Short mmCIF file of C-alpha atoms in Angstrom, two decimals:
data_model
loop_
_atom_site.label_atom_id
_atom_site.label_comp_id
_atom_site.label_asym_id
_atom_site.label_seq_id
_atom_site.Cartn_x
_atom_site.Cartn_y
_atom_site.Cartn_z
CA UNK U 1 46.09 216.66 103.26
CA UNK U 2 44.28 213.59 102.05
CA UNK U 3 40.53 213.51 102.17
CA UNK U 4 38.59 210.36 102.52
CA UNK U 5 35.87 209.89 99.96
CA UNK U 6 32.32 210.41 101.23
CA UNK U 7 30.37 207.28 101.86
CA UNK U 8 27.16 207.20 99.94
CA UNK U 9 24.14 205.40 101.27
CA UNK U 10 23.02 202.84 98.76
CA UNK U 11 19.57 203.46 97.26
CA UNK U 12 18.21 200.21 98.69
CA UNK U 13 19.00 201.39 102.22
CA UNK U 14 17.12 204.65 101.66
CA UNK U 15 14.10 202.76 100.41
CA UNK U 16 14.22 200.45 103.43
CA UNK U 17 14.43 203.39 105.82
CA UNK U 18 11.50 205.14 104.13
CA UNK U 19 9.40 201.99 104.26
CA UNK U 20 10.23 201.47 107.92
CA UNK U 21 9.26 205.07 108.69
CA UNK U 22 6.01 204.82 106.71
CA UNK U 23 4.84 201.60 108.35
CA UNK U 24 5.81 202.66 111.86
CA UNK U 25 3.92 205.97 111.49
CA UNK U 26 0.84 204.36 109.96
CA UNK U 27 0.37 202.17 113.05
CA UNK U 28 0.10 205.22 115.28
CA UNK U 29 -3.28 206.17 113.79
CA UNK U 30 -4.70 202.65 113.50
CA UNK U 31 -6.16 202.50 117.01
CA UNK U 32 -9.62 203.92 117.53
CA UNK U 33 -11.65 204.48 120.65
CA UNK U 34 -14.77 202.35 121.07
CA UNK U 35 -18.07 203.98 120.19
CA UNK U 36 -20.06 205.07 123.19
CA UNK U 37 -23.73 204.70 122.47
CA UNK U 38 -26.00 202.58 120.38
CA UNK U 39 -24.91 201.28 117.00
CA UNK U 40 -27.28 201.71 114.06
CA UNK U 41 -27.21 198.45 112.09
CA UNK U 42 -30.90 197.71 112.29
CA UNK U 43 -32.54 196.09 109.26
CA UNK U 44 -35.03 198.44 107.64
CA UNK U 45 -37.38 195.82 106.12
CA UNK U 46 -38.85 192.86 108.00
CA UNK U 47 -40.79 189.91 106.57
CA UNK U 48 -42.74 188.03 109.25
CA UNK U 49 -44.12 184.68 108.09
CA UNK U 50 -46.32 181.90 109.55
CA UNK U 51 -47.91 184.17 112.16
CA UNK U 52 -51.47 184.38 113.40
CA UNK U 53 -52.51 187.93 112.52
CA UNK U 54 -55.39 189.58 114.35
CA UNK U 55 -56.23 192.66 112.29
CA UNK U 56 -59.35 193.65 114.23
CA UNK U 57 -61.82 191.87 116.49
CA UNK U 58 -63.17 188.91 114.52
CA UNK U 59 -60.79 189.33 111.56
CA UNK U 60 -58.05 186.72 111.96
CA UNK U 61 -55.54 185.45 109.39
CA UNK U 62 -54.00 182.09 110.27
CA UNK U 63 -50.51 181.39 108.86
CA UNK U 64 -50.30 184.99 107.63
CA UNK U 65 -47.47 187.13 106.35
CA UNK U 66 -46.51 190.70 107.20
CA UNK U 67 -43.97 193.11 105.67
CA UNK U 68 -42.78 196.09 107.71
CA UNK U 69 -40.66 198.81 106.06
CA UNK U 70 -39.15 201.66 108.10
CA UNK U 71 -41.49 200.94 111.01
CA UNK U 72 -44.66 201.06 108.91
CA UNK U 73 -46.75 198.10 107.72
CA UNK U 74 -46.26 197.75 103.98
CA UNK U 75 -48.36 194.66 103.30
CA UNK U 76 -50.33 192.06 105.23
CA UNK U 77 -52.23 188.95 104.18
CA UNK U 78 -52.08 185.21 103.66
CA UNK U 79 -49.54 185.62 100.81
CA UNK U 80 -47.60 188.87 100.21
CA UNK U 81 -44.79 189.94 97.90
CA UNK U 82 -41.52 189.57 99.78
CA UNK U 83 -38.95 192.35 99.13
CA UNK U 84 -35.45 191.18 98.27
CA UNK U 85 -33.92 193.30 101.04
CA UNK U 86 -36.22 191.99 103.80
CA UNK U 87 -34.95 190.38 106.99
CA UNK U 88 -36.98 187.16 107.28
CA UNK U 89 -38.38 186.02 110.63
CA UNK U 90 -40.33 182.79 111.21
CA UNK U 91 -43.19 183.55 113.63
CA UNK U 92 -44.62 180.02 113.91
CA UNK U 93 -46.74 179.82 117.06
CA UNK U 94 -46.73 183.61 117.54
CA UNK U 95 -49.71 185.97 117.40
CA UNK U 96 -49.45 189.53 116.11
CA UNK U 97 -52.12 192.02 117.13
CA UNK U 98 -52.97 195.27 115.38
CA UNK U 99 -52.64 198.01 117.95
CA UNK U 100 -50.63 200.85 119.32
CA UNK U 101 -47.91 200.81 121.94
CA UNK U 102 -47.67 203.76 124.29
CA UNK U 103 -43.93 204.59 124.14
CA UNK U 104 -44.10 207.33 126.75
CA UNK U 105 -45.86 205.39 129.48
CA UNK U 106 -44.06 206.05 132.73
CA UNK U 107 -44.10 203.09 135.09
CA UNK U 108 -43.04 203.30 138.72
CA UNK U 109 -40.57 200.52 139.51
CA UNK U 110 -38.14 199.70 142.26
CA UNK U 111 -35.02 201.02 140.54
CA UNK U 112 -31.76 199.17 140.91
CA UNK U 113 -28.53 200.92 141.89
CA UNK U 114 -26.24 200.41 138.88
CA UNK U 115 -23.15 201.73 140.66
CA UNK U 116 -23.03 198.53 142.72
CA UNK U 117 -22.87 196.07 139.83
CA UNK U 118 -20.33 194.85 137.32
CA UNK U 119 -22.92 195.17 134.54
CA UNK U 120 -22.72 198.96 134.66
CA UNK U 121 -23.32 200.70 131.32
CA UNK U 122 -21.87 203.97 130.03
CA UNK U 123 -25.45 205.30 130.00
CA UNK U 124 -26.77 205.65 133.56
CA UNK U 125 -30.35 205.13 132.31
CA UNK U 126 -29.57 201.60 131.03
CA UNK U 127 -29.88 198.84 133.62
CA UNK U 128 -29.20 195.42 132.08
CA UNK U 129 -29.25 193.84 135.53
CA UNK U 130 -32.84 194.92 136.22
CA UNK U 131 -36.05 193.65 134.61
CA UNK U 132 -39.08 195.94 134.80
CA UNK U 133 -41.26 192.83 134.63
CA UNK U 134 -40.41 192.05 138.26
CA UNK U 135 -40.40 195.58 139.62
CA UNK U 136 -43.71 196.79 138.17
CA UNK U 137 -46.91 196.34 140.16
CA UNK U 138 -49.65 198.57 138.72
CA UNK U 139 -52.72 199.69 140.59
CA UNK U 140 -56.09 198.44 139.34
CA UNK U 141 -57.39 201.97 138.61
CA UNK U 142 -54.39 202.63 136.33
CA UNK U 143 -55.02 199.39 134.44
CA UNK U 144 -58.70 200.28 133.92
CA UNK U 145 -57.68 203.66 132.51
CA UNK U 146 -55.21 202.05 130.08
CA UNK U 147 -57.73 199.41 128.98
CA UNK U 148 -60.32 202.07 128.19
CA UNK U 149 -58.08 203.82 125.63
#
């Protein structure tokens, strides 16, 4: 009985098969799902220049500069030291007032139905199709109360 010699796979073929397997498997994990939610790429330092700054009644700085770091005012004046990592914004023609913003003020508005629009967001509380500017009509007594704060 005569046996045929075994065929050996050349080394180059093995390498090609391994490379093909490696690259085909690596593509399986390359797809990611989109992030649901807000992305955090906000600059942490802002440099506002050429603004009219009203620090308090009667104290006005024309063509002033303001540096905000992590949501807190770092420096204010006619000329300030500008940090190297600051995001620069030209505020020519803008006025900046010293004051507080009430972040938890609840305003009654005519809410829009987001299920009826193509602009629907993953977050049901976000309504890009609706502007509260047009739906808010405050009562005079509420405005007097807010102005007296």
